[in-house]
Structure formats: C-alpha cells, structure tokens
Amino acid sequence: MSGEKRSRVLLSATGMDISDWLPVLAERRETVTEPDGAGDPTITYAVVWKQPEGVLAALPNLKAIFSIGAGVDHVLTDETLPADVPIVRVVNDNLSQHMIEYVVWRVLDHHRQAREYRQQQSARKWLTHPQPTGDEVTVGIMGFGALGEAVAEKLVAIGFSVHGWSRSQRHHAHDHLPRRARRASEGFLAATDILVVLLPLTESTAGIISHELLSGLKKDGPLGGPVLINAGRGGLQNEADIVRALDEGVLKEASLDVFESEPLPKASPLWDHPRIFITPHAAAESDPKFLLPPMLDQMDAHDRGEPLRNLVDRKAGY
C-alpha cells in the first residue's frame, strides 16, 4: 500500500563475515548494512555483532536490537545505545548443543588424561595410568543459567558429580542436580576438580578467573590437580594468572576457547604452553540458518503486538 510505512532491518557487524547472514534475513525482510543517515526512519529492527558506536543512537523507529552472539557485552559496550530500546539475546537449541558438545568433549579429554597419552604416542611409549571414574570427579560450573544446567545434565548422565554457581538465586528446573547457588566461596571451589566457566561478561565478572580463584580449587583430587575450561568470554580471564597457576602447579591443565584479545596474538605465551589446549572461539559458532529464523519470528510477532522474549537486563549485563 502506498501509505504503508517502509520497514527495514539493519544488519550491523564488525569483525565477522556477514555474507551468509544477509540472504537469510533478506528472504523475509528488506535488509541493509548501513542506515540512510543517522536518523533513518525506515530501520525498525537491528541485528548486531560489535556494531560501530553510534550507529543505533538516533534511529527514531527502532523497536528492538537482536544480539547475534550468546553474550551481549559486545552490544552494551556502545555507550550511545538508545536507553528505551529492548535488547534480545540469543537462546537457541543449536547454539546450546554446540556448547554442550564442547564442554563434554573437554571434560572427558582432561578426565581421561588425553594429554599424557598424546605425549606417549609421540614418544612411542606403552604405559597405562590409573583412571578414576566419573563419579570420583566433581565438575564445578560457574554460570548456572539455562546453558549451564543443560551442560550439567549431560555430565551427570555420563556419571560425573556436578555442582554449579550463579549470581542469581532463582529457582532451577533441574532440581535433581547437586547445586550450590552462591558466590564462588571457598566451599564451591575447594570441592571442584574441573572448573567450567560459562559466565556472561559483566563489570562484576571481568577478570574473575584469577590466580586467587584458581588457588582455591581442589588440590588433592583424583586427576592429580585441578583443570580449567573457559568457554564463556575472554574478558573473564587473566591470562598471565592462568600461565602462572600452571607453572606453579596450582593448575594442572586448561582448555581455553576465548581470550582477552581475539584473534589470539601470535606472541601470546598461551600458544606454546604444553598444558594449555586452544580452540579459536569455536565452541559454539553462530549459524545464521538456525539463529536468524527465531529472530525474524520474534519481529513478526512483535509487529502483531506480542511481547518480545529473552530480553536483556541492562543493569545485570545479560
């Protein structure tokens, strides 16, 4: 209709290839990668990853901002964000499944002493090691929201003892899981053989993986030392502290998927450390085929007057 207002989606991203994202959006909505001026009235929704600062500030008809990644710190770092526009985070079964697979893989790899056996293979040594069973090993999960619970459920099914820590004290659906929902006190850390970090990055969690925190992990467990797995955000960890903890024997091994600076600089000592396993932020890559249709469904529903789901609490940071 000639009187109908034009409505477009802004896809704004830096540091990633958006060529696979554009056609999926464009199948259902007219999509642009830049607004027509700072006050473009045609932009009603934005799908973003590390959007340039200010690009969303003055869009008068912007109804909602959708985050491409599981975290939203990359959105909230823009200090010019319009205060009254809701932000929607990704909650997607495909993204969750990838993360579950990554964590289970790394837990089992450390638990079954794969690093030692890989070294023995290189040296052509035939030597077995005592192997504890899963129920002798406690996995502590920091970040015990929906994703953390889903990971815990799989680990419990394999046989591991699992407990979790979260900032909130909300009721959890998986009441059958052993759980400690309080701050990372000495009790939580001291009972943990393998620490899995899935926390969002906020002001209160930045740098939380420190030498002090790692020093509180269980020292006399069946694995011969505690293990760290960080698949949350790079800003959660102090990398110098992780190296120090490994070199001092405070930490036995670490699997790191995220880093303070990405891509990880070639000069970083993490690359060559014999007790660190590195993946390039690949634990749960965002796939437009799975992530965009639910976003588009939410846009359609919101245009019909229905409320948005999975909204971000800006004060909490997630």
GROMACS .gro file of N, CA, C and O in nm, residues 54-138:
model
  340
   54GLY      N    1   2.747   0.434   1.797
   54GLY     CA    2   2.664   0.543   1.747
   54GLY      C    3   2.570   0.506   1.635
   54GLY      O    4   2.480   0.585   1.603
   55VAL      N    5   2.587   0.388   1.574
   55VAL     CA    6   2.505   0.355   1.457
   55VAL      C    7   2.358   0.338   1.493
   55VAL      O    8   2.269   0.359   1.408
   56LEU      N    9   2.329   0.305   1.618
   56LEU     CA   10   2.189   0.283   1.660
   56LEU      C   11   2.132   0.401   1.736
   56LEU      O   12   2.013   0.403   1.770
   57ALA      N   13   2.215   0.501   1.763
   57ALA     CA   14   2.180   0.605   1.860
   57ALA      C   15   2.057   0.686   1.825
   57ALA      O   16   1.977   0.719   1.913
   58ALA      N   17   2.038   0.720   1.698
   58ALA     CA   18   1.933   0.817   1.661
   58ALA      C   19   1.830   0.761   1.564
   58ALA      O   20   1.767   0.837   1.492
   59LEU      N   21   1.813   0.628   1.564
   59LEU     CA   22   1.713   0.569   1.475
   59LEU      C   23   1.576   0.583   1.540
   59LEU      O   24   1.547   0.516   1.640
   60PRO      N   25   1.488   0.667   1.488
   60PRO     CA   26   1.366   0.705   1.561
   60PRO      C   27   1.263   0.594   1.574
   60PRO      O   28   1.180   0.597   1.666
   61ASN      N   29   1.264   0.497   1.483
   61ASN     CA   30   1.161   0.394   1.484
   61ASN      C   31   1.216   0.254   1.520
   61ASN      O   32   1.151   0.153   1.492
   62LEU      N   33   1.334   0.251   1.581
   62LEU     CA   34   1.394   0.123   1.619
   62LEU      C   35   1.314   0.059   1.732
   62LEU      O   36   1.297   0.118   1.839
   63LYS      N   37   1.264  -0.063   1.707
   63LYS     CA   38   1.179  -0.132   1.805
   63LYS      C   39   1.255  -0.230   1.893
   63LYS      O   40   1.216  -0.253   2.008
   64ALA      N   41   1.363  -0.290   1.841
   64ALA     CA   42   1.437  -0.389   1.918
   64ALA      C   43   1.573  -0.412   1.856
   64ALA      O   44   1.592  -0.395   1.734
   65ILE      N   45   1.669  -0.452   1.941
   65ILE     CA   46   1.805  -0.486   1.898
   65ILE      C   47   1.826  -0.634   1.928
   65ILE      O   48   1.808  -0.678   2.042
   66PHE      N   49   1.868  -0.712   1.828
   66PHE     CA   50   1.892  -0.855   1.844
   66PHE      C   51   2.042  -0.883   1.841
   66PHE      O   52   2.111  -0.841   1.749
   67SER      N   53   2.090  -0.953   1.942
   67SER     CA   54   2.232  -0.989   1.950
   67SER      C   55   2.258  -1.118   1.873
   67SER      O   56   2.188  -1.218   1.892
   68ILE      N   57   2.360  -1.116   1.787
   68ILE     CA   58   2.397  -1.235   1.712
   68ILE      C   59   2.460  -1.340   1.802
   68ILE      O   60   2.435  -1.459   1.788
   69GLY      N   61   2.544  -1.298   1.896
   69GLY     CA   62   2.614  -1.394   1.982
   69GLY      C   63   2.535  -1.426   2.107
   69GLY      O   64   2.436  -1.359   2.141
   70ALA      N   65   2.580  -1.530   2.179
   70ALA     CA   66   2.514  -1.570   2.302
   70ALA      C   67   2.528  -1.463   2.409
   70ALA      O   68   2.437  -1.440   2.488
   71GLY      N   69   2.644  -1.397   2.415
   71GLY     CA   70   2.664  -1.288   2.510
   71GLY      C   71   2.617  -1.156   2.452
   71GLY      O   72   2.594  -1.144   2.331
   72VAL      N   73   2.605  -1.057   2.538
   72VAL     CA   74   2.561  -0.924   2.490
   72VAL      C   75   2.658  -0.814   2.530
   72VAL      O   76   2.630  -0.697   2.508
   73ASP      N   77   2.773  -0.850   2.586
   73ASP     CA   78   2.870  -0.747   2.622
   73ASP      C   79   2.916  -0.669   2.499
   73ASP      O   80   2.945  -0.550   2.508
   74HIS      N   81   2.920  -0.736   2.383
   74HIS     CA   82   2.962  -0.668   2.260
   74HIS      C   83   2.861  -0.563   2.216
   74HIS      O   84   2.894  -0.470   2.142
   75VAL      N   85   2.736  -0.575   2.261
   75VAL     CA   86   2.633  -0.476   2.232
   75VAL      C   87   2.641  -0.362   2.333
   75VAL      O   88   2.639  -0.244   2.297
   76LEU      N   89   2.654  -0.397   2.459
   76LEU     CA   90   2.645  -0.300   2.567
   76LEU      C   91   2.766  -0.209   2.579
   76LEU      O   92   2.759  -0.106   2.648
   77THR      N   93   2.877  -0.245   2.514
   77THR     CA   94   2.994  -0.156   2.520
   77THR      C   95   2.971  -0.025   2.445
   77THR      O   96   3.045   0.071   2.464
   78ASP      N   97   2.868  -0.020   2.360
   78ASP     CA   98   2.832   0.102   2.288
   78ASP      C   99   2.758   0.196   2.384
   78ASP      O  100   2.642   0.172   2.420
   79GLU      N  101   2.825   0.300   2.428
   79GLU     CA  102   2.767   0.391   2.526
   79GLU      C  103   2.658   0.480   2.469
   79GLU      O  104   2.589   0.552   2.543
   80THR      N  105   2.637   0.475   2.337
   80THR     CA  106   2.534   0.559   2.274
   80THR      C  107   2.404   0.482   2.249
   80THR      O  108   2.314   0.534   2.184
   81LEU      N  109   2.394   0.360   2.300
   81LEU     CA  110   2.273   0.282   2.278
   81LEU      C  111   2.149   0.358   2.327
   81LEU      O  112   2.150   0.415   2.436
   82PRO      N  113   2.043   0.357   2.247
   82PRO     CA  114   1.919   0.420   2.296
   82PRO      C  115   1.866   0.347   2.418
   82PRO      O  116   1.852   0.224   2.418
   83ALA      N  117   1.839   0.420   2.524
   83ALA     CA  118   1.806   0.360   2.653
   83ALA      C  119   1.672   0.289   2.654
   83ALA      O  120   1.650   0.197   2.734
   84ASP      N  121   1.581   0.328   2.566
   84ASP     CA  122   1.445   0.274   2.572
   84ASP      C  123   1.419   0.162   2.472
   84ASP      O  124   1.306   0.116   2.458
   85VAL      N  125   1.522   0.116   2.401
   85VAL     CA  126   1.504   0.009   2.302
   85VAL      C  127   1.544  -0.125   2.364
   85VAL      O  128   1.657  -0.139   2.412
   86PRO      N  129   1.454  -0.223   2.365
   86PRO     CA  130   1.488  -0.353   2.425
   86PRO      C  131   1.594  -0.427   2.345
   86PRO      O  132   1.603  -0.414   2.223
   87ILE      N  133   1.675  -0.506   2.417
   87ILE     CA  134   1.778  -0.589   2.356
   87ILE      C  135   1.740  -0.735   2.378
   87ILE      O  136   1.706  -0.775   2.489
   88VAL      N  137   1.746  -0.813   2.272
   88VAL     CA  138   1.707  -0.954   2.278
   88VAL      C  139   1.832  -1.040   2.263
   88VAL      O  140   1.909  -1.023   2.169
   89ARG      N  141   1.852  -1.132   2.357
   89ARG     CA  142   1.967  -1.223   2.349
   89ARG      C  143   1.928  -1.352   2.280
   89ARG      O  144   1.811  -1.388   2.272
   90VAL      N  145   2.028  -1.422   2.232
   90VAL     CA  146   2.006  -1.547   2.161
   90VAL      C  147   1.984  -1.660   2.261
   90VAL      O  148   2.064  -1.681   2.352
   91VAL      N  149   1.874  -1.731   2.246
   91VAL     CA  150   1.850  -1.858   2.316
   91VAL      C  151   1.812  -1.957   2.208
   91VAL      O  152   1.702  -1.949   2.152
   92ASN      N  153   1.902  -2.048   2.176
   92ASN     CA  154   1.881  -2.133   2.058
   92ASN      C  155   1.934  -2.273   2.085
   92ASN      O  156   2.046  -2.289   2.137
   93ASP      N  157   1.855  -2.372   2.050
   93ASP     CA  158   1.894  -2.511   2.078
   93ASP      C  159   2.022  -2.551   2.004
   93ASP      O  160   2.103  -2.626   2.056
   94ASN      N  161   2.040  -2.500   1.882
   94ASN     CA  162   2.160  -2.535   1.804
   94ASN      C  163   2.285  -2.480   1.872
   94ASN      O  164   2.385  -2.550   1.885
   95LEU      N  165   2.278  -2.355   1.917
   95LEU     CA  166   2.392  -2.294   1.986
   95LEU      C  167   2.421  -2.368   2.116
   95LEU      O  168   2.537  -2.396   2.150
   96SER      N  169   2.315  -2.404   2.189
   96SER     CA  170   2.332  -2.476   2.315
   96SER      C  171   2.393  -2.614   2.292
   96SER      O  172   2.480  -2.658   2.368
   97GLN      N  173   2.348  -2.683   2.186
   97GLN     CA  174   2.401  -2.816   2.159
   97GLN      C  175   2.551  -2.812   2.129
   97GLN      O  176   2.627  -2.896   2.177
   98HIS      N  177   2.593  -2.714   2.052
   98HIS     CA  178   2.736  -2.699   2.023
   98HIS      C  179   2.816  -2.677   2.151
   98HIS      O  180   2.924  -2.735   2.169
   99MET      N  181   2.764  -2.592   2.240
   99MET     CA  182   2.835  -2.564   2.365
   99MET      C  183   2.839  -2.688   2.454
   99MET      O  184   2.942  -2.717   2.517
  100ILE      N  185   2.729  -2.760   2.461
  100ILE     CA  186   2.726  -2.884   2.540
  100ILE      C  187   2.831  -2.981   2.488
  100ILE      O  188   2.907  -3.041   2.565
  101GLU      N  189   2.837  -2.998   2.356
  101GLU     CA  190   2.935  -3.090   2.297
  101GLU      C  191   3.077  -3.047   2.330
  101GLU      O  192   3.162  -3.132   2.362
  102TYR      N  193   3.104  -2.917   2.322
  102TYR     CA  194   3.239  -2.869   2.351
  102TYR      C  195   3.278  -2.899   2.495
  102TYR      O  196   3.387  -2.951   2.521
  103VAL      N  197   3.191  -2.866   2.588
  103VAL     CA  198   3.226  -2.884   2.730
  103VAL      C  199   3.241  -3.032   2.763
  103VAL      O  200   3.338  -3.071   2.831
  104VAL      N  201   3.149  -3.116   2.715
  104VAL     CA  202   3.161  -3.259   2.742
  104VAL      C  203   3.291  -3.314   2.683
  104VAL      O  204   3.361  -3.394   2.746
  105TRP      N  205   3.324  -3.272   2.562
  105TRP     CA  206   3.449  -3.313   2.497
  105TRP      C  207   3.571  -3.277   2.580
  105TRP      O  208   3.658  -3.360   2.607
  106ARG      N  209   3.577  -3.151   2.627
  106ARG     CA  210   3.694  -3.107   2.702
  106ARG      C  211   3.699  -3.172   2.840
  106ARG      O  212   3.807  -3.207   2.889
  107VAL      N  213   3.585  -3.189   2.905
  107VAL     CA  214   3.584  -3.256   3.035
  107VAL      C  215   3.636  -3.398   3.019
  107VAL      O  216   3.723  -3.444   3.096
  108LEU      N  217   3.586  -3.471   2.920
  108LEU     CA  218   3.630  -3.610   2.900
  108LEU      C  219   3.778  -3.617   2.860
  108LEU      O  220   3.851  -3.707   2.903
  109ASP      N  221   3.823  -3.523   2.779
  109ASP     CA  222   3.962  -3.522   2.735
  109ASP      C  223   4.057  -3.507   2.855
  109ASP      O  224   4.156  -3.579   2.866
  110HIS      N  225   4.023  -3.414   2.944
  110HIS     CA  226   4.105  -3.396   3.064
  110HIS      C  227   4.089  -3.515   3.159
  110HIS      O  228   4.188  -3.564   3.216
  111HIS      N  229   3.966  -3.559   3.176
  111HIS     CA  230   3.939  -3.669   3.269
  111HIS      C  231   4.011  -3.798   3.228
  111HIS      O  232   4.068  -3.868   3.313
  112ARG      N  233   4.015  -3.826   3.098
  112ARG     CA  234   4.078  -3.949   3.050
  112ARG      C  235   4.227  -3.931   3.019
  112ARG      O  236   4.288  -4.014   2.954
  113GLN      N  237   4.284  -3.819   3.068
  113GLN     CA  238   4.429  -3.797   3.062
  113GLN      C  239   4.483  -3.800   2.919
  113GLN      O  240   4.589  -3.857   2.891
  114ALA      N  241   4.408  -3.740   2.828
  114ALA     CA  242   4.442  -3.746   2.686
  114ALA      C  243   4.576  -3.679   2.655
  114ALA      O  244   4.648  -3.722   2.565
  115ARG      N  245   4.609  -3.572   2.730
  115ARG     CA  246   4.736  -3.504   2.702
  115ARG      C  247   4.854  -3.600   2.726
  115ARG      O  248   4.946  -3.607   2.645
  116GLU      N  249   4.849  -3.674   2.837
  116GLU     CA  250   4.957  -3.769   2.865
  116GLU      C  251   4.967  -3.876   2.756
  116GLU      O  252   5.078  -3.911   2.712
  117TYR      N  253   4.853  -3.926   2.712
  117TYR     CA  254   4.856  -4.032   2.612
  117TYR      C  255   4.900  -3.980   2.475
  117TYR      O  256   4.967  -4.052   2.400
  118ARG      N  257   4.866  -3.856   2.443
  118ARG     CA  258   4.916  -3.798   2.317
  118ARG      C  259   5.068  -3.783   2.322
  118ARG      O  260   5.137  -3.810   2.222
  119GLN      N  261   5.118  -3.741   2.436
  119GLN     CA  262   5.264  -3.729   2.451
  119GLN      C  263   5.332  -3.865   2.442
  119GLN      O  264   5.438  -3.880   2.381
  120GLN      N  265   5.270  -3.966   2.502
  120GLN     CA  266   5.327  -4.101   2.496
  120GLN      C  267   5.327  -4.155   2.354
  120GLN      O  268   5.420  -4.225   2.313
  121GLN      N  269   5.223  -4.124   2.278
  121GLN     CA  270   5.218  -4.170   2.139
  121GLN      C  271   5.334  -4.110   2.060
  121GLN      O  272   5.400  -4.180   1.982
  122SER      N  273   5.359  -3.980   2.082
  122SER     CA  274   5.470  -3.916   2.011
  122SER      C  275   5.604  -3.979   2.048
  122SER      O  276   5.694  -3.990   1.965
  123ALA      N  277   5.615  -4.024   2.175
  123ALA     CA  278   5.740  -4.085   2.222
  123ALA      C  279   5.740  -4.237   2.206
  123ALA      O  280   5.837  -4.304   2.243
  124ARG      N  281   5.630  -4.292   2.149
  124ARG     CA  282   5.616  -4.436   2.129
  124ARG      C  283   5.633  -4.514   2.260
  124ARG      O  284   5.700  -4.617   2.266
  125LYS      N  285   5.569  -4.460   2.364
  125LYS     CA  286   5.573  -4.524   2.496
  125LYS      C  287   5.442  -4.598   2.521
  125LYS      O  288   5.333  -4.544   2.495
  126TRP      N  289   5.451  -4.720   2.572
  126TRP     CA  290   5.334  -4.802   2.603
  126TRP      C  291   5.321  -4.807   2.755
  126TRP      O  292   5.389  -4.882   2.823
  127LEU      N  293   5.235  -4.720   2.808
  127LEU     CA  294   5.225  -4.707   2.953
  127LEU      C  295   5.082  -4.664   2.990
  127LEU      O  296   5.029  -4.569   2.934
  128THR      N  297   5.020  -4.738   3.080
  128THR     CA  298   4.886  -4.703   3.125
  128THR      C  299   4.893  -4.626   3.257
  128THR      O  300   4.992  -4.634   3.329
  129HIS      N  301   4.787  -4.551   3.287
  129HIS     CA  302   4.780  -4.472   3.409
  129HIS      C  303   4.652  -4.507   3.485
  129HIS      O  304   4.550  -4.538   3.422
  130PRO      N  305   4.655  -4.503   3.616
  130PRO     CA  306   4.531  -4.523   3.693
  130PRO      C  307   4.425  -4.423   3.647
  130PRO      O  308   4.453  -4.305   3.628
  131GLN      N  309   4.302  -4.473   3.629
  131GLN     CA  310   4.196  -4.388   3.574
  131GLN      C  311   4.077  -4.383   3.670
  131GLN      O  312   4.008  -4.483   3.689
  132PRO      N  313   4.051  -4.267   3.731
  132PRO     CA  314   3.931  -4.254   3.815
  132PRO      C  315   3.805  -4.260   3.729
  132PRO      O  316   3.808  -4.229   3.610
  133THR      N  317   3.695  -4.300   3.788
  133THR     CA  318   3.567  -4.296   3.719
  133THR      C  319   3.503  -4.159   3.737
  133THR      O  320   3.544  -4.080   3.822
  134GLY      N  321   3.402  -4.132   3.655
  134GLY     CA  322   3.339  -4.001   3.658
  134GLY      C  323   3.282  -3.962   3.794
  134GLY      O  324   3.286  -3.846   3.833
  135ASP      N  325   3.229  -4.062   3.868
  135ASP     CA  326   3.167  -4.029   3.996
  135ASP      C  327   3.269  -3.992   4.103
  135ASP      O  328   3.233  -3.947   4.212
  136GLU      N  329   3.399  -4.009   4.073
  136GLU     CA  330   3.504  -3.966   4.165
  136GLU      C  331   3.548  -3.822   4.137
  136GLU      O  332   3.628  -3.766   4.212
  137VAL      N  333   3.499  -3.765   4.027
  137VAL     CA  334   3.543  -3.633   3.982
  137VAL      C  335   3.427  -3.535   3.991
  137VAL      O  336   3.316  -3.564   3.945
  138THR      N  337   3.452  -3.418   4.048
  138THR     CA  338   3.349  -3.315   4.060
  138THR      C  339   3.375  -3.202   3.961
  138THR      O  340   3.484  -3.143   3.960
   0.00000   0.00000   0.00000
